[in-house]
Tab-separated table of C-alpha atoms in Angstrom:
chain	number	residue	atom	x	y	z
C	1	MET	CA	-9.870	27.197	-14.886
C	2	LEU	CA	-8.846	28.804	-11.625
C	3	SER	CA	-5.756	30.987	-11.467
C	4	ARG	CA	-2.797	29.292	-9.848
C	5	TRP	CA	-1.897	32.130	-7.525
C	6	SER	CA	-4.015	34.064	-5.005
C	7	ARG	CA	-7.443	34.799	-6.441
C	8	LYS	CA	-9.384	38.025	-5.842
C	9	ILE	CA	-12.793	36.804	-4.821
C	10	VAL	CA	-15.549	39.048	-6.128
C	11	ASP	CA	-18.444	36.616	-6.004
C	12	LYS	CA	-20.940	37.747	-3.317
C	13	TYR	CA	-21.719	34.202	-2.280
C	14	LEU	CA	-18.090	33.435	-1.623
C	15	ALA	CA	-17.620	36.636	0.389
C	16	PHE	CA	-20.629	35.721	2.485
C	17	GLN	CA	-19.218	32.229	3.134
C	18	VAL	CA	-15.883	33.633	4.284
C	19	LEU	CA	-17.541	35.983	6.774
C	20	ARG	CA	-19.957	33.352	8.033
C	21	SER	CA	-17.201	30.832	8.684
C	22	THR	CA	-15.282	33.330	10.832
C	23	GLY	CA	-18.203	34.749	12.788
C	24	GLY	CA	-18.240	38.001	10.857
C	25	ARG	CA	-14.512	38.684	11.209
C	26	ILE	CA	-11.472	37.779	9.137
C	27	ARG	CA	-9.189	35.328	10.915
C	28	ASP	CA	-5.524	36.298	11.239
C	29	TYR	CA	-3.836	33.047	10.259
C	30	SER	CA	-0.374	34.370	11.085
C	31	THR	CA	-1.212	34.525	14.809
C	32	ASP	CA	-3.748	31.684	15.083
C	33	LYS	CA	-1.873	28.827	16.789
C	34	ASN	CA	-3.997	26.280	14.964
C	35	PHE	CA	-2.756	27.525	11.616
C	36	SER	CA	0.611	29.266	12.032
C	37	ILE	CA	3.737	27.230	11.330
C	38	LYS	CA	6.232	30.009	12.094
C	39	ASP	CA	7.075	28.576	15.500
C	40	GLU	CA	7.766	25.066	14.231
C	41	VAL	CA	11.473	24.332	14.586
C	42	ILE	CA	13.279	21.514	12.817
C	43	ASP	CA	15.528	19.570	15.158
C	44	GLY	CA	18.213	18.100	12.918
C	45	ARG	CA	17.871	17.356	9.222
C	46	PRO	CA	14.542	16.634	7.487
C	47	LEU	CA	13.403	13.078	6.869
C	48	TYR	CA	14.155	11.867	3.352
C	49	LEU	CA	11.283	10.638	1.176
C	50	ASP	CA	12.512	11.573	-2.281
C	51	ALA	CA	14.016	8.291	-3.467
C	52	GLN	CA	13.085	8.918	-7.121
C	53	ALA	CA	15.384	11.951	-7.172
C	54	THR	CA	18.326	10.074	-5.695
C	55	THR	CA	19.165	7.484	-3.057
C	56	SER	CA	21.721	7.458	-0.296
C	57	LEU	CA	24.937	5.553	-0.841
C	58	ASP	CA	24.658	2.093	0.678
C	59	PRO	CA	27.513	1.732	3.237
C	60	ARG	CA	28.435	-1.610	1.662
C	61	VAL	CA	28.894	0.162	-1.673
C	62	LEU	CA	31.173	2.717	-0.052
C	63	ASP	CA	33.234	-0.097	1.476
C	64	ALA	CA	33.739	-1.609	-1.968
C	65	MET	CA	34.739	1.750	-3.472
C	66	MET	CA	37.205	2.972	-0.836
C	67	PRO	CA	40.281	0.917	-1.861
C	68	TYR	CA	40.026	2.297	-5.404
C	69	MET	CA	39.975	5.860	-4.117
C	70	THR	CA	43.213	5.417	-2.188
C	71	ALA	CA	45.530	2.495	-2.866
C	72	TYR	CA	44.334	1.179	-6.237
C	73	TYR	CA	44.214	4.387	-8.236
C	74	GLY	CA	45.556	3.195	-11.592
C	75	ASN	CA	43.994	4.041	-14.933
C	76	PRO	CA	42.030	0.936	-16.030
C	77	HIS	CA	43.150	1.540	-19.619
C	78	SER	CA	46.871	1.439	-18.757
C	79	ARG	CA	48.054	-1.948	-20.002
C	80	THR	CA	51.768	-1.742	-19.171
C	81	HIS	CA	51.836	-2.032	-15.371
C	82	ALA	CA	50.128	-3.514	-12.317
C	83	TYR	CA	48.285	-0.326	-11.368
C	84	GLY	CA	46.351	-0.461	-14.619
C	85	TRP	CA	45.786	-4.208	-14.415
C	86	GLU	CA	44.319	-3.948	-10.910
C	87	SER	CA	41.884	-1.239	-11.930
C	88	GLU	CA	40.933	-3.012	-15.145
C	89	GLU	CA	40.165	-6.180	-13.214
C	90	ALA	CA	37.937	-4.217	-10.844
C	91	VAL	CA	36.103	-2.525	-13.719
C	92	GLU	CA	35.494	-5.820	-15.494
C	93	LYS	CA	34.188	-7.382	-12.283
C	94	ALA	CA	31.773	-4.453	-11.939
C	95	ARG	CA	30.716	-4.893	-15.565
C	96	SER	CA	29.903	-8.537	-14.853
C	97	GLN	CA	27.877	-7.561	-11.780
C	98	VAL	CA	25.788	-5.107	-13.792
C	99	ALA	CA	25.302	-7.675	-16.566
C	100	SER	CA	24.262	-10.364	-14.102
C	101	LEU	CA	21.494	-8.178	-12.686
C	102	ILE	CA	19.856	-7.696	-16.106
C	103	GLY	CA	20.585	-11.087	-17.661
C	104	ALA	CA	23.117	-9.755	-20.166
C	105	ASP	CA	26.619	-10.626	-21.335
C	106	PRO	CA	29.301	-8.411	-19.735
C	107	LYS	CA	30.487	-7.394	-23.210
C	108	GLU	CA	27.093	-5.789	-23.768
C	109	VAL	CA	27.496	-3.338	-20.863
C	110	VAL	CA	28.965	0.103	-21.545
C	111	PHE	CA	29.831	2.419	-18.648
C	112	THR	CA	28.594	6.013	-18.949
C	113	SER	CA	28.235	9.013	-16.655
C	114	GLY	CA	24.581	8.204	-15.948
C	115	ALA	CA	21.178	7.501	-17.451
C	116	THR	CA	21.004	10.901	-19.179
C	117	GLU	CA	24.098	10.131	-21.226
C	118	SER	CA	22.896	6.571	-21.863
C	119	ASN	CA	19.577	7.907	-23.150
C	120	ASN	CA	21.317	10.411	-25.413
C	121	ILE	CA	23.602	7.749	-26.879
C	122	SER	CA	20.671	5.392	-27.463
C	123	VAL	CA	18.184	7.778	-29.028
C	124	LYS	CA	20.578	9.907	-31.072
C	125	GLY	CA	23.030	7.084	-31.780
C	126	ILE	CA	20.481	4.663	-33.239
C	127	ALA	CA	18.617	7.324	-35.202
C	128	ARG	CA	21.766	8.741	-36.773
C	129	PHE	CA	23.341	5.372	-37.600
C	130	TYR	CA	20.248	4.084	-39.399
C	131	GLY	CA	19.103	7.528	-40.524
C	132	VAL	CA	20.013	7.043	-44.176
C	133	LYS	CA	17.191	4.519	-44.622
C	134	LYS	CA	14.959	5.134	-41.611
C	135	LYS	CA	13.914	8.566	-40.381
C	136	HIS	CA	11.221	7.762	-37.788
C	137	VAL	CA	11.463	7.432	-33.990
C	138	ILE	CA	8.666	6.661	-31.529
C	139	THR	CA	8.557	7.677	-27.869
C	140	THR	CA	5.881	8.698	-25.344
C	141	GLN	CA	4.760	12.028	-23.933
C	142	THR	CA	5.746	10.972	-20.402
C	143	GLU	CA	9.414	10.151	-20.986
C	144	HIS	CA	12.242	11.736	-19.020
C	145	LYS	CA	13.181	15.172	-20.305
C	146	CYS	CA	16.519	13.985	-21.699
C	147	VAL	CA	14.722	11.550	-24.023
C	148	LEU	CA	12.201	14.164	-25.128
C	149	ASP	CA	14.942	16.738	-25.724
C	150	SER	CA	17.004	14.196	-27.676
C	151	CYS	CA	13.980	13.549	-29.882
C	152	ARG	CA	13.492	17.274	-30.420
C	153	ALA	CA	17.143	17.535	-31.444
C	154	LEU	CA	16.548	14.772	-33.994
C	155	GLU	CA	13.536	16.646	-35.352
C	156	GLY	CA	15.900	19.540	-36.022
C	157	GLU	CA	18.017	17.125	-38.087
C	158	GLY	CA	15.100	16.097	-40.270
C	159	PHE	CA	13.791	13.069	-38.378
C	160	HIS	CA	10.101	12.473	-37.754
C	161	VAL	CA	9.196	11.713	-34.132
C	162	THR	CA	5.903	10.307	-32.863
C	163	TYR	CA	5.099	11.218	-29.256
C	164	LEU	CA	2.585	8.591	-28.193
C	165	PRO	CA	-0.097	9.709	-25.741
C	166	VAL	CA	-0.737	7.640	-22.645
C	167	GLN	CA	-4.023	6.586	-21.096
C	168	SER	CA	-5.429	8.169	-17.928
C	169	ASN	CA	-3.627	5.521	-15.850
C	170	GLY	CA	-0.277	6.418	-17.427
C	171	LEU	CA	0.059	3.244	-19.504
C	172	ILE	CA	0.487	3.253	-23.263
C	173	SER	CA	-1.956	1.560	-25.606
C	174	MET	CA	-0.281	-1.352	-27.388
C	175	GLU	CA	-2.720	-0.903	-30.278
C	176	GLU	CA	-1.682	2.731	-30.693
C	177	LEU	CA	1.990	1.753	-30.596
C	178	GLU	CA	1.497	-0.884	-33.268
C	179	LYS	CA	-0.342	1.612	-35.481
C	180	ALA	CA	2.489	4.135	-35.075
C	181	ILE	CA	5.227	1.752	-36.298
C	182	THR	CA	6.020	2.159	-39.987
C	183	PRO	CA	8.696	0.741	-42.333
C	184	GLU	CA	10.569	4.007	-41.656
C	185	THR	CA	10.742	3.421	-37.869
C	186	SER	CA	14.222	2.708	-36.520
C	187	LEU	CA	13.634	3.014	-32.764
C	188	VAL	CA	10.975	2.824	-30.074
C	189	SER	CA	12.046	4.408	-26.749
C	190	ILE	CA	9.704	3.874	-23.786
C	191	MET	CA	10.750	4.013	-20.126
C	192	THR	CA	10.209	1.028	-17.833
C	193	VAL	CA	9.091	2.839	-14.656
C	194	ASN	CA	8.004	6.472	-14.736
C	195	ASN	CA	10.044	8.694	-12.433
C	196	GLU	CA	7.069	10.850	-11.466
C	197	ILE	CA	4.061	8.565	-11.048
C	198	GLY	CA	5.778	5.164	-10.777
C	199	VAL	CA	3.784	3.496	-13.563
C	200	LYS	CA	5.318	0.319	-15.040
C	201	GLN	CA	4.922	0.056	-18.798
C	202	PRO	CA	4.346	-3.402	-20.404
C	203	VAL	CA	7.978	-3.657	-21.446
C	204	ALA	CA	7.889	-7.361	-22.365
C	205	GLU	CA	4.908	-6.788	-24.691
C	206	ILE	CA	6.584	-3.762	-26.244
C	207	GLY	CA	9.757	-5.794	-26.782
C	208	ARG	CA	7.863	-8.607	-28.518
C	209	LEU	CA	6.077	-6.149	-30.788
C	210	CYS	CA	9.272	-4.332	-31.730
C	211	LYS	CA	11.070	-7.600	-32.440
C	212	SER	CA	8.231	-8.755	-34.713
C	213	LYS	CA	8.397	-5.436	-36.579
C	214	LYS	CA	12.217	-5.462	-36.736
C	215	VAL	CA	12.454	-2.171	-34.855
C	216	PHE	CA	15.014	-1.507	-32.123
C	217	PHE	CA	13.611	-1.096	-28.618
C	218	HIS	CA	15.280	1.161	-26.042
C	219	THR	CA	14.046	1.582	-22.481
C	220	ASP	CA	15.093	4.049	-19.814
C	221	ALA	CA	15.242	1.735	-16.793
C	222	ALA	CA	16.836	4.166	-14.338
C	223	GLN	CA	13.873	3.852	-11.954
C	224	ALA	CA	13.492	0.094	-12.470
C	225	ILE	CA	16.902	-1.558	-12.290
C	226	GLY	CA	17.511	-3.164	-8.911
C	227	LYS	CA	13.882	-2.560	-7.897
C	228	ILE	CA	11.935	-4.900	-10.167
C	229	PRO	CA	13.181	-7.962	-12.099
C	230	VAL	CA	14.492	-7.056	-15.556
C	231	ASP	CA	15.829	-9.557	-18.104
C	232	VAL	CA	16.913	-8.000	-21.385
C	233	ASN	CA	16.598	-11.267	-23.313
C	234	LYS	CA	13.192	-12.316	-22.006
C	235	MET	CA	11.894	-8.788	-22.559
C	236	ASN	CA	13.519	-8.400	-26.014
C	237	ILE	CA	15.246	-5.157	-25.027
C	238	ASP	CA	17.918	-3.924	-27.459
C	239	LEU	CA	19.219	-0.944	-25.469
C	240	MET	CA	18.696	-0.041	-21.825
C	241	SER	CA	19.808	2.908	-19.680
C	242	ILE	CA	20.936	2.468	-16.065
C	243	SER	CA	21.743	5.007	-13.335
C	244	GLY	CA	23.990	4.363	-10.325
C	245	HIS	CA	22.576	6.849	-7.842
C	246	LYS	CA	19.009	5.516	-8.202
C	247	ILE	CA	20.022	2.124	-6.770
C	248	TYR	CA	22.074	3.241	-3.740
C	249	GLY	CA	25.243	3.585	-5.779
C	250	PRO	CA	27.435	6.649	-6.423
C	251	LYS	CA	26.462	9.635	-8.541
C	252	GLY	CA	28.263	10.261	-11.814
C	253	ILE	CA	28.147	6.675	-13.073
C	254	GLY	CA	25.656	4.752	-15.159
C	255	ALA	CA	25.579	2.084	-17.803
C	256	LEU	CA	24.109	1.369	-21.198
C	257	TYR	CA	23.159	-2.120	-22.309
C	258	VAL	CA	23.633	-2.599	-26.064
C	259	ARG	CA	22.657	-5.959	-27.580
C	260	ARG	CA	25.384	-7.812	-29.504
C	261	LYS	CA	23.363	-10.676	-31.063
C	262	PRO	CA	21.692	-9.614	-33.274
C	263	ARG	CA	24.051	-6.698	-33.321
C	264	VAL	CA	22.775	-3.214	-32.573
C	265	ARG	CA	24.836	-0.475	-34.213
C	266	VAL	CA	25.059	2.918	-32.528
C	267	GLU	CA	26.813	6.086	-33.686
C	268	ALA	CA	28.963	7.442	-30.858
C	269	ILE	CA	28.149	10.992	-29.811
C	270	GLN	CA	31.479	11.564	-28.028
C	271	SER	CA	34.900	11.439	-29.669
C	272	GLY	CA	38.095	10.346	-27.966
C	273	GLY	CA	40.207	7.316	-27.193
C	274	GLY	CA	37.598	4.761	-28.215
C	275	GLN	CA	37.041	3.236	-24.803
C	276	GLU	CA	33.918	1.154	-24.077
C	277	ARG	CA	33.781	-0.505	-27.510
C	278	GLY	CA	34.123	2.916	-29.116
C	279	LEU	CA	30.649	3.896	-27.913
C	280	ARG	CA	31.749	6.083	-25.021
C	281	SER	CA	35.250	7.507	-25.123
C	282	GLY	CA	36.836	8.659	-21.890
C	283	THR	CA	38.556	7.080	-18.894
C	284	VAL	CA	36.205	4.871	-16.912
C	285	PRO	CA	36.247	6.079	-13.268
C	286	THR	CA	37.217	2.896	-11.444
C	287	PRO	CA	35.809	3.776	-7.977
C	288	LEU	CA	32.453	4.766	-9.456
C	289	ALA	CA	32.255	1.684	-11.678
C	290	VAL	CA	33.090	-0.513	-8.675
C	291	GLY	CA	30.339	1.268	-6.736
C	292	LEU	CA	27.768	0.649	-9.464
C	293	GLY	CA	28.786	-2.998	-9.637
C	294	ALA	CA	28.494	-3.417	-5.878
C	295	ALA	CA	25.077	-1.701	-5.878
C	296	CYS	CA	23.849	-4.068	-8.593
C	297	ASP	CA	25.214	-7.077	-6.727
C	298	ILE	CA	23.414	-6.042	-3.523
C	299	ALA	CA	20.209	-5.346	-5.460
C	300	SER	CA	20.275	-8.783	-7.093
C	301	ARG	CA	20.388	-10.407	-3.647
C	302	GLU	CA	17.976	-8.111	-1.815
C	303	MET	CA	15.499	-7.030	-4.499
C	304	GLU	CA	12.689	-9.282	-3.345
C	305	TYR	CA	13.046	-8.172	0.286
C	306	ASP	CA	13.278	-4.502	-0.708
C	307	HIS	CA	10.166	-4.790	-2.865
C	308	ARG	CA	8.129	-6.321	-0.040
C	309	TRP	CA	9.333	-3.504	2.237
C	310	MET	CA	8.249	-0.883	-0.325
C	311	GLU	CA	4.828	-2.511	-0.615
C	312	PHE	CA	4.385	-2.567	3.158
C	313	LEU	CA	5.444	1.046	3.691
C	314	SER	CA	3.532	2.463	0.718
C	315	LYS	CA	0.325	0.724	1.801
C	316	ARG	CA	0.807	2.007	5.337
C	317	LEU	CA	1.314	5.576	4.120
C	318	MET	CA	-1.681	5.553	1.786
C	319	ASP	CA	-3.974	3.813	4.275
C	320	LYS	CA	-3.265	6.488	6.884
C	321	ILE	CA	-3.717	9.394	4.464
C	322	PHE	CA	-6.847	8.077	2.742
C	323	ALA	CA	-8.447	7.185	6.083
C	324	GLU	CA	-8.212	10.782	7.313
C	325	LEU	CA	-8.380	12.961	4.213
C	326	PRO	CA	-11.149	13.104	1.600
C	327	GLN	CA	-10.575	14.111	-2.006
C	328	VAL	CA	-7.075	12.677	-2.342
C	329	ILE	CA	-6.299	11.172	-5.746
C	330	ARG	CA	-3.500	8.771	-6.580
C	331	ASN	CA	-1.996	9.584	-9.960
C	332	GLY	CA	-1.144	6.653	-12.204
C	333	ASP	CA	-2.244	3.046	-12.365
C	334	PRO	CA	-2.636	1.565	-8.851
C	335	VAL	CA	-1.731	-1.976	-9.976
C	336	HIS	CA	0.936	-1.639	-12.674
C	337	THR	CA	3.197	0.521	-10.564
C	338	TYR	CA	6.365	0.481	-8.507
C	339	PRO	CA	5.221	0.775	-4.861
C	340	GLY	CA	8.110	2.993	-3.792
C	341	CYS	CA	6.797	5.898	-5.902
C	342	ILE	CA	3.483	7.383	-4.770
C	343	ASN	CA	2.106	10.499	-6.435
C	344	LEU	CA	-0.921	11.996	-4.686
C	345	SER	CA	-3.004	15.061	-5.508
C	346	PHE	CA	-4.649	16.851	-2.581
C	347	ALA	CA	-7.648	18.753	-3.939
C	348	TYR	CA	-7.873	22.458	-2.979
C	349	VAL	CA	-4.303	22.540	-1.650
C	350	GLU	CA	-1.345	24.111	-3.469
C	351	GLY	CA	1.452	21.553	-3.731
C	352	GLU	CA	4.139	24.138	-3.062
C	353	SER	CA	2.289	25.382	0.034
C	354	LEU	CA	2.147	21.838	1.356
C	355	LEU	CA	5.852	21.334	0.620
C	356	MET	CA	6.682	24.486	2.581
C	357	ALA	CA	4.536	23.290	5.482
C	358	LEU	CA	6.194	19.867	5.408
C	359	LYS	CA	9.607	21.447	5.836
C	360	ASP	CA	10.818	18.620	8.066
C	361	VAL	CA	10.260	16.025	5.304
C	362	ALA	CA	12.193	16.056	2.018
C	363	LEU	CA	9.590	15.539	-0.717
C	364	SER	CA	9.021	16.586	-4.321
C	365	SER	CA	6.033	18.191	-5.953
C	366	GLY	CA	4.605	16.591	-9.042
C	367	SER	CA	4.018	20.127	-10.208
C	368	ALA	CA	6.885	22.143	-11.638
C	369	CYS	CA	6.119	24.825	-9.072
C	370	THR	CA	9.722	25.929	-8.711
C	371	SER	CA	10.205	26.669	-12.400
C	372	ALA	CA	9.806	30.104	-13.912
C	373	SER	CA	7.091	28.808	-16.253
C	374	LEU	CA	4.779	27.887	-13.363
C	375	GLU	CA	3.404	25.131	-15.584
C	376	PRO	CA	2.115	21.896	-14.044
C	377	SER	CA	3.966	18.630	-14.624
C	378	TYR	CA	3.865	17.500	-18.262
C	379	VAL	CA	3.496	13.913	-17.033
C	380	LEU	CA	0.340	14.764	-15.089
C	381	ARG	CA	-0.964	16.792	-18.021
C	382	ALA	CA	-0.385	13.799	-20.289
C	383	ILE	CA	-2.584	11.532	-18.145
C	384	GLY	CA	-5.370	14.115	-18.227
C	385	THR	CA	-5.068	15.502	-14.707
C	386	ASP	CA	-6.878	18.803	-14.181
C	387	GLU	CA	-4.511	21.748	-13.850
C	388	ASP	CA	-5.593	22.440	-10.260
C	389	LEU	CA	-4.981	18.824	-9.234
C	390	ALA	CA	-1.656	18.789	-11.088
C	391	HIS	CA	-0.568	21.783	-9.028
C	392	SER	CA	-1.643	20.023	-5.836
C	393	SER	CA	0.400	16.865	-6.316
C	394	ILE	CA	3.162	15.538	-4.078
C	395	ARG	CA	5.516	12.647	-4.830
C	396	PHE	CA	6.443	10.386	-1.930
C	397	GLY	CA	9.617	8.391	-2.653
C	398	ILE	CA	10.175	5.436	-0.323
C	399	GLY	CA	13.574	3.766	-0.257
C	400	ARG	CA	15.526	0.855	1.167
C	401	PHE	CA	16.389	2.707	4.365
C	402	THR	CA	12.993	4.324	4.969
C	403	THR	CA	11.570	3.348	8.358
C	404	ILE	CA	8.056	2.767	9.671
C	405	GLU	CA	8.481	5.715	12.027
C	406	GLU	CA	9.357	8.023	9.122
C	407	VAL	CA	6.307	6.927	7.148
C	408	ASP	CA	4.001	7.374	10.145
C	409	TYR	CA	5.455	10.809	10.890
C	410	THR	CA	5.071	11.889	7.266
C	411	ALA	CA	1.472	10.705	7.115
C	412	GLU	CA	0.644	12.461	10.385
C	413	LYS	CA	2.208	15.750	9.265
C	414	CYS	CA	0.621	15.511	5.842
C	415	ILE	CA	-2.842	14.999	7.309
C	416	LYS	CA	-2.335	17.885	9.731
C	417	HIS	CA	-1.163	20.392	7.147
C	418	VAL	CA	-3.599	19.427	4.390
C	419	THR	CA	-6.418	19.890	6.905
C	420	ARG	CA	-4.937	23.227	7.992
C	421	LEU	CA	-4.505	24.527	4.451
C	422	ARG	CA	-8.001	23.463	3.471
C	423	GLU	CA	-9.446	25.221	6.518
C	424	MET	CA	-7.778	28.375	5.262
C	425	SER	CA	-9.341	27.960	1.811
C	426	PRO	CA	-12.793	29.445	1.165
C	427	LEU	CA	-12.945	27.202	-1.894
C	428	TRP	CA	-12.823	24.139	0.357
C	429	GLU	CA	-15.706	25.482	2.448
C	430	MET	CA	-17.739	26.095	-0.672
C	431	VAL	CA	-17.212	22.491	-1.704
C	432	GLN	CA	-18.362	21.359	1.742
C	433	GLU	CA	-21.488	23.448	1.214
C	434	GLY	CA	-22.169	21.578	-2.009
C	435	VAL	CA	-21.167	24.325	-4.431
C	436	ASP	CA	-19.872	23.184	-7.825
C	437	ILE	CA	-16.654	25.182	-8.088
C	438	LYS	CA	-16.275	24.522	-11.814
C	439	SER	CA	-19.661	26.031	-12.548
C	440	ILE	CA	-18.692	29.417	-11.074
C	441	LYS	CA	-17.739	32.181	-13.486
C	442	TRP	CA	-14.751	33.896	-11.874
C	443	SER	CA	-14.088	37.549	-12.530
C	444	GLN	CA	-10.649	38.306	-13.938
C	445	HIS	CA	-8.546	40.976	-12.139
C-alpha cells in the first residue's frame, strides 16, 4: 500500500519517467501558470455544496420562528398564564407538523437537541431498560459515530454488540441481519440514509424482520426526513431520530419518534423536570421547535419537487465529471441512494489536495484527512474501498437552494484541478504508460 504523504521515489523506472515527461528538467509547479493556484482570488464567499453537513435556514422557517424570539417568549411549560399557553400551543402545533411528516401520532414525538441526542436516548435507553433480560444490540459498521460510540459505551456496561458488515455497495445483507438476531437481542439500530455515501438501507424490510422477531427497530433518519418519504407505521419503525438543521431548519433542535402502540419503553438518560413524557427533561426551546415544525411542514409539501431537483442536478454534475475524467469511482450503490449525496473517488489525487484547490467551493472529503489519525473514512473502509481511493474521495452535497450554475461551476473546477493534480503526479503518468502500480515494490524511507 502506498504511503499517504509524499513518497520518496527510488525506483529507476519512475525517475526516468519523471525526467522524460519534463524534457530532462524538473518542472517548477509553483511558477508554472498551468499548475499554480496561488494567484486565484475568491470574490465573495465560496459556493456551498455540503448539504449533508448542514443546510441553510429556509427564509420561511425564519419567518415562523421570529415572533417566538421577540413577542411570544413564554416558557411552554408555564401553565398559569397566557405567555406559557401561547408558547405551549406553538410547540404542540410544531409537534403535530413533525408527526404528520412521518405518519405518526403527535404524542409519539419527543423534542430533543438534535439527532445525536435522539440516537443516544434510543440506543442506550432501550438497551438499559430491557437489559435485565436482553443484553444484545445489533448495528452496522457504517452508522453515525454517535451510534457507534453509544454501542461501545454499552459494551463497557456488559452488553454484547454485533456490528454488521455491509456489502461493497454499502447495503446490509438481510440474511446476515436475520442470522445475527438472537433471543437476547433487544434492539436493531440501522440508519436510513448514510451521511457519507448517501446509500438508502431497506428500512421497510428491516422493520418487517424486526417485528416478526419481536425486536425493537431504531433508525437514524437525520439524512432522510424531509428528503424521501418515511412512514413509521408502514415501515414498522419503533424509534426514529430526526435533526432540524438537515432539513433547512434551525440548529440545536431535533426530535425522537417513540412508538406508543405497542408501547416502547425507554430509560431516560437525562434527569430533570420530566418534560417530554419524562424521556427528555429540560425546557423545550419554543422558537427552535417552531422552526423544526415549519421545516417539516415545508418538506411535506415540497419533497417531491426537491427530490426531482436533486436528481436533475446530481445527474448533471456526474455526467460532466465522468465525461471528462477517467478513473472516477462513485462510492455506494448507484440505485438505492439519495441523489443529493454524491461521494466520488478520484484515483491518483489526494482528496485534501483537491479540497484545497477547490477553495471557492465548500465541500467535504470522504477521508478523515483533517484528523490527527490520518485514517481514511471508516464508512469507505467498510465497503471495501482501497486506502488510496478512500483518501481521494470527495462528497458533493446538493441542497434545495443549489443552482444549475453552481453545479456547472463545481464540475468545471473539479475537472480542471483533478487534471492539474494528476499531471503533477508521476504515478498518474506511469498508469498512462500501462504500469501496474500495485505490482511495484516501493522502498521504505
